[in-house]
PDB file of C-alpha atoms in Angstrom:
ATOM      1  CA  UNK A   1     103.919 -12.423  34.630  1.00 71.00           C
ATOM      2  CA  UNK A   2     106.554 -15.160  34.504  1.00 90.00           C
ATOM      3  CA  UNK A   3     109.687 -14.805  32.150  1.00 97.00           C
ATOM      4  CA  UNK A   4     112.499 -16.842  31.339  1.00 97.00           C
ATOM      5  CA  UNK A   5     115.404 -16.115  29.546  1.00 98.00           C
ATOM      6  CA  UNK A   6     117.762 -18.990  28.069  1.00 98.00           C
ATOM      7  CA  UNK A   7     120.736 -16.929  28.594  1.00 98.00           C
ATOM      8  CA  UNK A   8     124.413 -17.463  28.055  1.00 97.00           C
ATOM      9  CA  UNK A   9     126.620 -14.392  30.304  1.00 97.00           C
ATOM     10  CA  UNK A  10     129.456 -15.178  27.111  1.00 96.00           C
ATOM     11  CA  UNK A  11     126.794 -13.623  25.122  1.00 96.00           C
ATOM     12  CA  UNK A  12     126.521 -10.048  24.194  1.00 97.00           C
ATOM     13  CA  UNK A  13     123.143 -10.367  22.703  1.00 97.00           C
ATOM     14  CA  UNK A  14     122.391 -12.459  25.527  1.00 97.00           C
ATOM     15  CA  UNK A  15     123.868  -9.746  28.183  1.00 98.00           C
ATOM     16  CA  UNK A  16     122.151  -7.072  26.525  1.00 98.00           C
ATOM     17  CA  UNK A  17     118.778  -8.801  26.543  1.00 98.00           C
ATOM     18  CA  UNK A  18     118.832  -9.466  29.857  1.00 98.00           C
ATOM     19  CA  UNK A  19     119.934  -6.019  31.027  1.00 97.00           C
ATOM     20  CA  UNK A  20     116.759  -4.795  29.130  1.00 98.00           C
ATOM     21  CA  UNK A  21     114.276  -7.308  31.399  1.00 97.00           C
ATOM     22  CA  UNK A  22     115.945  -5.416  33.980  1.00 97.00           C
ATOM     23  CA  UNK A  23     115.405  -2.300  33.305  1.00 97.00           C
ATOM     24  CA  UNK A  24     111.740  -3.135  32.823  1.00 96.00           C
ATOM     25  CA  UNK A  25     111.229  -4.183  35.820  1.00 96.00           C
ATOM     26  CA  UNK A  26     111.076  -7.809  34.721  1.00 96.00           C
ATOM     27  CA  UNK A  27     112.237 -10.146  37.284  1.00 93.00           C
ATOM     28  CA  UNK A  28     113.358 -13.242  35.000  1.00 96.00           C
ATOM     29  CA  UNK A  29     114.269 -16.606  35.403  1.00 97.00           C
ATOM     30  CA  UNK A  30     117.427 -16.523  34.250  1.00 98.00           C
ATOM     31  CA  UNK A  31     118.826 -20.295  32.897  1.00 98.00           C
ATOM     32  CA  UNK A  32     122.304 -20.967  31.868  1.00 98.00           C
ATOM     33  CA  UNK A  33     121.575 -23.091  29.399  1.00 97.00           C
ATOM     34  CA  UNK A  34     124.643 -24.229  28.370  1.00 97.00           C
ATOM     35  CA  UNK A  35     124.747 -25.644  32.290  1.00 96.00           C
ATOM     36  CA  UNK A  36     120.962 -26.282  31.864  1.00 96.00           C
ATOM     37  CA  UNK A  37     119.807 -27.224  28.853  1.00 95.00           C
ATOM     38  CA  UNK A  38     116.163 -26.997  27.991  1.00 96.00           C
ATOM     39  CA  UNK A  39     114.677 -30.484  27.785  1.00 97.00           C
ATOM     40  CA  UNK A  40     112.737 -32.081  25.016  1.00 97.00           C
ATOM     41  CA  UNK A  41     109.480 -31.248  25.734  1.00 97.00           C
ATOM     42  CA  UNK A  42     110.842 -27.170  26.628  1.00 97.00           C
ATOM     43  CA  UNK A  43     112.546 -27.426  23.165  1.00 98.00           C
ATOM     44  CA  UNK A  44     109.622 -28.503  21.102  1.00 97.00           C
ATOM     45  CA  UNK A  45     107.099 -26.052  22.758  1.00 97.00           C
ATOM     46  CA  UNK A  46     109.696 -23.229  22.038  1.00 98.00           C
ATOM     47  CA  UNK A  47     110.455 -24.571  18.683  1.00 98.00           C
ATOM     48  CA  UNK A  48     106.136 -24.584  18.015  1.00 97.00           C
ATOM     49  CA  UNK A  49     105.776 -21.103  19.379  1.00 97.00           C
ATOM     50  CA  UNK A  50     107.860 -19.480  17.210  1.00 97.00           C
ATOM     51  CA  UNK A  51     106.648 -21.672  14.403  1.00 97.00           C
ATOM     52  CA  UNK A  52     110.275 -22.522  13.666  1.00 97.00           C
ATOM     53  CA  UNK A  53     111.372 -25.737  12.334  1.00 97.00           C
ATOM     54  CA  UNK A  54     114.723 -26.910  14.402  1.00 98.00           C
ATOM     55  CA  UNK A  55     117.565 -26.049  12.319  1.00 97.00           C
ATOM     56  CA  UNK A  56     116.326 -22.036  12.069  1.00 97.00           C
ATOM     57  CA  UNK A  57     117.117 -22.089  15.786  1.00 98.00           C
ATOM     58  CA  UNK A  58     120.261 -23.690  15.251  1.00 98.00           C
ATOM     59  CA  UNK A  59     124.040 -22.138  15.680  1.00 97.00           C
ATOM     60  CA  UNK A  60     124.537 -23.103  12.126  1.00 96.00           C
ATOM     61  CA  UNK A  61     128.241 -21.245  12.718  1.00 95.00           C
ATOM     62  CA  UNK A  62     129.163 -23.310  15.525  1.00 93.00           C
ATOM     63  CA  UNK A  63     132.222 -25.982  15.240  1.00 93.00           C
ATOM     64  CA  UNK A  64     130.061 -29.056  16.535  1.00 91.00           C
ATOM     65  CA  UNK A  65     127.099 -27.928  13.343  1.00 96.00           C
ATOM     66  CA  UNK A  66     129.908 -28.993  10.858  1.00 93.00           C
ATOM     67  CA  UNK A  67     131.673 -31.891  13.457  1.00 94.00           C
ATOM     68  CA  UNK A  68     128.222 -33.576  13.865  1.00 94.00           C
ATOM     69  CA  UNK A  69     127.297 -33.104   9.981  1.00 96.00           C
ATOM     70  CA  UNK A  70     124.470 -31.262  11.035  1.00 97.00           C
ATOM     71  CA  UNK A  71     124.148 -29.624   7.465  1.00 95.00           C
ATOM     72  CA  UNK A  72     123.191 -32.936   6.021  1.00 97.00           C
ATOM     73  CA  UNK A  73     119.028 -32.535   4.555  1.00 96.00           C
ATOM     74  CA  UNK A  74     118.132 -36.110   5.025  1.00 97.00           C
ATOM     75  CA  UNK A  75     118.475 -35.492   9.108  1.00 98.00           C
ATOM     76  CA  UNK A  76     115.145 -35.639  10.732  1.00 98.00           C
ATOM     77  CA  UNK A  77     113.445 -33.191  12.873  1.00 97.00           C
ATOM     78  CA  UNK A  78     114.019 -35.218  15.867  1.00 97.00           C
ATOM     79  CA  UNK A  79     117.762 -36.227  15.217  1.00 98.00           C
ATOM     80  CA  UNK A  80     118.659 -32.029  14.924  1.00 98.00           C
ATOM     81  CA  UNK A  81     116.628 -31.504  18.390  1.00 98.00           C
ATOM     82  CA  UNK A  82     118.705 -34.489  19.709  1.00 97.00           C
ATOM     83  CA  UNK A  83     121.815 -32.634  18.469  1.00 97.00           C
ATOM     84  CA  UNK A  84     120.288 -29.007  20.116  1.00 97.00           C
ATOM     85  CA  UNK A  85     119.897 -31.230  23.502  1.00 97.00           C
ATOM     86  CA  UNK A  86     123.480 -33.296  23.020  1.00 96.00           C
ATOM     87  CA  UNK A  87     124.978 -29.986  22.392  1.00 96.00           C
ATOM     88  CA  UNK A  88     123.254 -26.799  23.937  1.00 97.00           C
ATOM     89  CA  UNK A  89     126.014 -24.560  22.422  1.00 96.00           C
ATOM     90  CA  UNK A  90     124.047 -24.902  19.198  1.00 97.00           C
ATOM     91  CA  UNK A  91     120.985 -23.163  20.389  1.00 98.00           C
ATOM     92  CA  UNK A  92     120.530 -19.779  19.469  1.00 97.00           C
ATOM     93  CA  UNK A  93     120.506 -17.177  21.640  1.00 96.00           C
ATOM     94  CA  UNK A  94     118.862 -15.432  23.881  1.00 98.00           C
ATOM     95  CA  UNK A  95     115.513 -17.293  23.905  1.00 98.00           C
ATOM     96  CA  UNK A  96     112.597 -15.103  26.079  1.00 98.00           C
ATOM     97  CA  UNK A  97     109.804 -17.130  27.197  1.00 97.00           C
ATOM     98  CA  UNK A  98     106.380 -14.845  28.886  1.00 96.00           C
ATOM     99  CA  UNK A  99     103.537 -16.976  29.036  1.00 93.00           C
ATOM    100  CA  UNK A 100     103.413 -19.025  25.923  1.00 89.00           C
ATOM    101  CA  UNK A 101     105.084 -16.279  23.906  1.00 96.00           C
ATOM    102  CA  UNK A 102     108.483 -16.399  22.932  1.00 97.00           C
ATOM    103  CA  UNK A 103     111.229 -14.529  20.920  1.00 97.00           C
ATOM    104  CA  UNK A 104     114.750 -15.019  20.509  1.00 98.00           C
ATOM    105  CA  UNK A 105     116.607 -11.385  21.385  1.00 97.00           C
ATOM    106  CA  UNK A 106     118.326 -10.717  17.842  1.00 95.00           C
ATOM    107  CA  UNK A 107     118.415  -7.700  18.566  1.00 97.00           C
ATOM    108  CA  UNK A 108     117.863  -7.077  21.982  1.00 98.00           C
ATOM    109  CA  UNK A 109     115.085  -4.884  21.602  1.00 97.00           C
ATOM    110  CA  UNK A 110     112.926  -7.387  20.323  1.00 97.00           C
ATOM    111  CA  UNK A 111     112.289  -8.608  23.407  1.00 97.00           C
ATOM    112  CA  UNK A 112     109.853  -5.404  24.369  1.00 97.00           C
ATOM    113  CA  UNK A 113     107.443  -7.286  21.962  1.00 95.00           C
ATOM    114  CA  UNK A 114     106.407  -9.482  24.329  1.00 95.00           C
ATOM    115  CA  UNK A 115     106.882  -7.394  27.710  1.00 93.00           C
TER     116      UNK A 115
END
């Protein structure tokens, strides 16, 4: 079984998720992705497994959403996964990856659906 979690350790959700992988006996690959960001081709195959569209996995919140003019409709696809690379902060968080599956651990629990 390989795992991945796109983890941030500011992150409660984040902290929490991963403390559940451990307690499962799930050795994950843990990636700081604010210090790694996913690339392109990682982003799009998360954004097409969970059949998400790229501003539902976007920080909408964050400062740089509203800096960048992120909220604008006419943006394309690829221009808000530019601003998701350009800016990792804006990913949401914690993404779970096990073999093709993925989740994002809101809550934490969630991520036993794919364990």
């Amino acid at each position: 079984m390989t795992v991945k979690i796109y983890h941030n350790p500011q992150c409660s959700k984040s902290r929490q998720t991963l403390q559940i992988l451990q307690e499962e006996g799930v050795a994950a690959e843990v990636i700081e992705y604010l210090k790694q960001p996913p690339s392109r081709e990682e982003l799009t195959q998360i954004l097409q497994a969970l059949g998400m569209r790229p501003r539902d996995l976007m920080r909408q919140g964050e400062a740089e959403y509203q800096q960048a003019g992120l909220d604008n409709p006419d943006l394309s696809d690829e221009q808000l996964i530019q601003a998701m690379l350009d800016h990792p902060r804006l990913i949401e968080r914690p993404i779970v990856v096990k073999d093709g599956q993925v989740i994002i651990g809101r809550p934490p629990q969630r991520v036993l659906d794919i364990l």
